[in-house]
PDB file of C-alpha atoms in Angstrom:
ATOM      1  CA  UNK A   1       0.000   0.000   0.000  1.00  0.00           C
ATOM      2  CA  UNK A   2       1.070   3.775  -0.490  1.00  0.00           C
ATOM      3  CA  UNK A   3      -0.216   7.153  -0.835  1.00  0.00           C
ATOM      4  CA  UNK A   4      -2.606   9.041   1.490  1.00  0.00           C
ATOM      5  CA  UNK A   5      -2.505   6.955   4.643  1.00  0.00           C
ATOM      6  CA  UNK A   6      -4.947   9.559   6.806  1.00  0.00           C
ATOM      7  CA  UNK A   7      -7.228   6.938   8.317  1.00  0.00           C
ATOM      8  CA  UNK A   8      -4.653   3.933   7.424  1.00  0.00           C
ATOM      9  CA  UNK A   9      -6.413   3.006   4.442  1.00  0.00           C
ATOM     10  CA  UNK A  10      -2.926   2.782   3.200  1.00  0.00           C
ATOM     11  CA  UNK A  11      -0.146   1.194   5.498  1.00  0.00           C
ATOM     12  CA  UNK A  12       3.148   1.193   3.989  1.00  0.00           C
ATOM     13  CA  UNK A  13       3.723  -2.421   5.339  1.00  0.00           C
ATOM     14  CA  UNK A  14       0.671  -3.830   3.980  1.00  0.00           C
ATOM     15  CA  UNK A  15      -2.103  -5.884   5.073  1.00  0.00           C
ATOM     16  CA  UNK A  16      -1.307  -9.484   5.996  1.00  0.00           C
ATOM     17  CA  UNK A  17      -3.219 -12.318   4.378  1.00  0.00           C
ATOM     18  CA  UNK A  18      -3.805 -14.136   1.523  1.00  0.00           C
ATOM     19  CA  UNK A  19      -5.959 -11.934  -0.729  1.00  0.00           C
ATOM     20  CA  UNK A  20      -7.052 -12.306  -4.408  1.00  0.00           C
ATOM     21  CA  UNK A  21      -8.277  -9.107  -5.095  1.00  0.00           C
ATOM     22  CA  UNK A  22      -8.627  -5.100  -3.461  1.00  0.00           C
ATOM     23  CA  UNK A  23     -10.773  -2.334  -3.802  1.00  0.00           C
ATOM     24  CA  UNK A  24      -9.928   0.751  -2.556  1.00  0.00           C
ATOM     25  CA  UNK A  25     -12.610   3.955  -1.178  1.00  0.00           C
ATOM     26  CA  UNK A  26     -12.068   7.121  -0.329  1.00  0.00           C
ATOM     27  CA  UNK A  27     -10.715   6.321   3.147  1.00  0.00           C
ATOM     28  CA  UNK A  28     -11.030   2.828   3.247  1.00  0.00           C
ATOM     29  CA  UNK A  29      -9.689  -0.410   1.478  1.00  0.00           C
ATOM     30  CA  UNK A  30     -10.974  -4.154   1.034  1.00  0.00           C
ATOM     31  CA  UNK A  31      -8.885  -7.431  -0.272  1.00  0.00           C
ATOM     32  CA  UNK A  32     -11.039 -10.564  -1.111  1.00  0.00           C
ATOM     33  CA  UNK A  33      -9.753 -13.030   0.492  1.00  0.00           C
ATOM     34  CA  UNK A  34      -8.824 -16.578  -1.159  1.00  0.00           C
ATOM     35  CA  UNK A  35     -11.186 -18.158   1.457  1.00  0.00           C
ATOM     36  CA  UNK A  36     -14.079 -16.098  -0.217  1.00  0.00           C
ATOM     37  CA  UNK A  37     -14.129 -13.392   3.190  1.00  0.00           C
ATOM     38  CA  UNK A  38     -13.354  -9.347   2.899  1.00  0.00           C
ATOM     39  CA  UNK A  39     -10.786  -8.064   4.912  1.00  0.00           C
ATOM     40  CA  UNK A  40     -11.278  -4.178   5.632  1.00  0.00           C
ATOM     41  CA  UNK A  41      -9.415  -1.303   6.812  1.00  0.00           C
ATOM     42  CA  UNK A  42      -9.040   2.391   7.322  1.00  0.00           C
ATOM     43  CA  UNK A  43     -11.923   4.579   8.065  1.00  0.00           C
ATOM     44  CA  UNK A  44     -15.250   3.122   9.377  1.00  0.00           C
ATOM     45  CA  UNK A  45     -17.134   5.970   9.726  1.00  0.00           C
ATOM     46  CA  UNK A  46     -19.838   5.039   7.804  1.00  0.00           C
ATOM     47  CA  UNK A  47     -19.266   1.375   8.367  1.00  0.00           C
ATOM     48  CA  UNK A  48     -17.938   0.717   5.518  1.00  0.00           C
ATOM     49  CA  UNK A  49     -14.574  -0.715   7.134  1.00  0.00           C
ATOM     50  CA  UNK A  50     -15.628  -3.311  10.132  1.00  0.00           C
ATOM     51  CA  UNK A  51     -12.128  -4.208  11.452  1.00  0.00           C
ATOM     52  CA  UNK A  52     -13.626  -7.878  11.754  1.00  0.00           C
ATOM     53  CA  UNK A  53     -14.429  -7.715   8.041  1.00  0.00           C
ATOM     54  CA  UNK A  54     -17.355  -9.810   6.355  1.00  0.00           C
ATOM     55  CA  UNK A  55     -17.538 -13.557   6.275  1.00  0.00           C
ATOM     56  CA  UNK A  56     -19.018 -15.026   3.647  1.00  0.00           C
ATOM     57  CA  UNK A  57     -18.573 -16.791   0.108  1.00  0.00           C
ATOM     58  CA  UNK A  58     -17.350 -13.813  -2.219  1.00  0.00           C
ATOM     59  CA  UNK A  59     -16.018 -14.105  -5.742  1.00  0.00           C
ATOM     60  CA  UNK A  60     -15.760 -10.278  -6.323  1.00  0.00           C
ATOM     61  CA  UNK A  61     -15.204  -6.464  -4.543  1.00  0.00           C
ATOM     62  CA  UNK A  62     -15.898  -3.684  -4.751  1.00  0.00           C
ATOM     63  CA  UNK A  63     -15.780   0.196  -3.120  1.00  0.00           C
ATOM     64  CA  UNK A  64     -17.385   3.327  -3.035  1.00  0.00           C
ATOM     65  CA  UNK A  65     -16.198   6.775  -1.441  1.00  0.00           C
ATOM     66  CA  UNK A  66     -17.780   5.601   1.714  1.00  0.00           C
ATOM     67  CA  UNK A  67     -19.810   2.058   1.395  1.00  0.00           C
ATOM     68  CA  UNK A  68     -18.605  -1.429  -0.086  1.00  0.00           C
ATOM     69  CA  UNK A  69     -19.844  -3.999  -1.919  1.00  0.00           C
ATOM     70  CA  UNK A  70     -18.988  -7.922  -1.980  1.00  0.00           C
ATOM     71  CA  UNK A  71     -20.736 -10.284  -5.126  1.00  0.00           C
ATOM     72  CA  UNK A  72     -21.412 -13.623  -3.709  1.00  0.00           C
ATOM     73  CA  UNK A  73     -20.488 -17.049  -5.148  1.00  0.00           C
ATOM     74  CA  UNK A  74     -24.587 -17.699  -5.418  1.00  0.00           C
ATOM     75  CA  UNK A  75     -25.286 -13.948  -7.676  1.00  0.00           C
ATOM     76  CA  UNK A  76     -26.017 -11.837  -4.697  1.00  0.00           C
ATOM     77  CA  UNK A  77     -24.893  -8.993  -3.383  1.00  0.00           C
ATOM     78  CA  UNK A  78     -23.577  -7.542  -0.175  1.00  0.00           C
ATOM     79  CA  UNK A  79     -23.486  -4.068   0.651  1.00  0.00           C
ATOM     80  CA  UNK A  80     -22.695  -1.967   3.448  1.00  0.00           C
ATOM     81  CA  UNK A  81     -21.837   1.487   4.416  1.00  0.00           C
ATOM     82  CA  UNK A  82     -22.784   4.707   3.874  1.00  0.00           C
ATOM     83  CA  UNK A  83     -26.602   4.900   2.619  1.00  0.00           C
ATOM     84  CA  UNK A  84     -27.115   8.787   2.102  1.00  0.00           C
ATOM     85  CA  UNK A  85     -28.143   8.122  -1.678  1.00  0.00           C
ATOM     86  CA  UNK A  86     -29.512   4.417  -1.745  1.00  0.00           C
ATOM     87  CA  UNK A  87     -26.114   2.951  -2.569  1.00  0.00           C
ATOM     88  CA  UNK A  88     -26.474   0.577  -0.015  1.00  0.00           C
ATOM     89  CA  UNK A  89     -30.168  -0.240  -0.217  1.00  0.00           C
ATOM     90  CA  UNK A  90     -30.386  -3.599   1.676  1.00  0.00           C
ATOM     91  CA  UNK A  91     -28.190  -5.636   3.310  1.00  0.00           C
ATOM     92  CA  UNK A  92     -28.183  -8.753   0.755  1.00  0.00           C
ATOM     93  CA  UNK A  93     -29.339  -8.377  -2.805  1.00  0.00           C
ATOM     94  CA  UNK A  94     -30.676 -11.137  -4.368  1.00  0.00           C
ATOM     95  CA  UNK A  95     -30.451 -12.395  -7.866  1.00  0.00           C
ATOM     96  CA  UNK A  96     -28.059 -13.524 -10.501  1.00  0.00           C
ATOM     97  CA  UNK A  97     -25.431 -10.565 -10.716  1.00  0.00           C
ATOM     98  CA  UNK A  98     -21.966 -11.175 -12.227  1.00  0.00           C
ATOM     99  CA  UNK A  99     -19.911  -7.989 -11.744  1.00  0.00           C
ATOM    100  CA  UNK A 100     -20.367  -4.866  -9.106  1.00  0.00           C
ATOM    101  CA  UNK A 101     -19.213  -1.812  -9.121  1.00  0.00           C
ATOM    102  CA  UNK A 102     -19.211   1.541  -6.429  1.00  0.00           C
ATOM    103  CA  UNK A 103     -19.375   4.925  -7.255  1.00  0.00           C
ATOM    104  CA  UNK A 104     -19.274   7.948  -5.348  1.00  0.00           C
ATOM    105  CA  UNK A 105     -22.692   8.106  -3.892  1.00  0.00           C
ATOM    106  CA  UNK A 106     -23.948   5.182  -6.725  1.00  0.00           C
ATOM    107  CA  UNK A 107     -23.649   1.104  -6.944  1.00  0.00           C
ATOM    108  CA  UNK A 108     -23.820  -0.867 -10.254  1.00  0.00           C
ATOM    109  CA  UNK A 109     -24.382  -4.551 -10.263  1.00  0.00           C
ATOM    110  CA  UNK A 110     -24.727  -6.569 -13.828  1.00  0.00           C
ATOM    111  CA  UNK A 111     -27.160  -8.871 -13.829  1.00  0.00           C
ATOM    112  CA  UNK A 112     -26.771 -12.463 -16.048  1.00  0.00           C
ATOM    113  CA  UNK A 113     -29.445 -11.951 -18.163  1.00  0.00           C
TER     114      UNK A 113
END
C-alpha cells in the first residue's frame, strides 16, 4: 500500500493475508480473500470498514467513497456502508449478478441476463 494513509487506508507495510483481489474507497480499502471473506481497513465511519471484516462466500469487490460492496459465489450482493443516496439499499441483494461496481454516492451490479 502507499499514498494518502490519513485513516490507514494505506499502510506502507501492507495488510497481511492471503488476498485475491482489493478495492480501494475514499478512506477505506478491502482485499477478497482466497477463502471467499473481505478483509477491511481504514476509516469506518460510515461502516464501511468493520475491522472484523465480512464472512461469507465472495467471488468479487468492490468500493465506493464511503460504502462497499462484496458479489457472492450464489449472484447476490452484499453491501454496506454509507446509505445517504440508496447505494447501499439492503443488506443482501438477491439475484443472478456477475460484476459490481461503487461509485461515489452510486452502486452498479450486472445482472446475467
Amino acid at each position: 500500500c502507499w499514498g494518502y494513509n490519513v485513516s490507514g487506508q494505506a499502510p506502507p507495510a501492507g495488510v497481511p493475508g492471503d488476498f485475491v483481489a482489493v478495492a480501494a474507497g475514499r478512506n477505506h480499502s478491502l482485499a477478497l480473500g482466497r477463502d471467499g471473506s473481505v478483509a477491511c481497513w481504514g476509516n469506518n465511519e460510515y461502516h464501511q470498514a468493520p475491522p472484523d471484516g465480512m464472512d461469507g462466500d465472495f467471488v468479487a469487490i468492490a468500493a465506493g467513497s464511503n460504502h462497499s460492496l462484496a458479489l457472492g459465489r450464489d449472484g447476490s450482493v452484499a453491501c454496506w456502508g454509507d446509505d445517504t443516496y440508496l447505494q447501499t439499499p439492503l443488506d443482501v441483494i438477491y439475484g443472478d449478478f456477475v460484476a459490481i461496481a461503487g461509485g461515489g454516492g452510486h452502486s452498479l451490479a450486472l445482472r446475467r441476463d
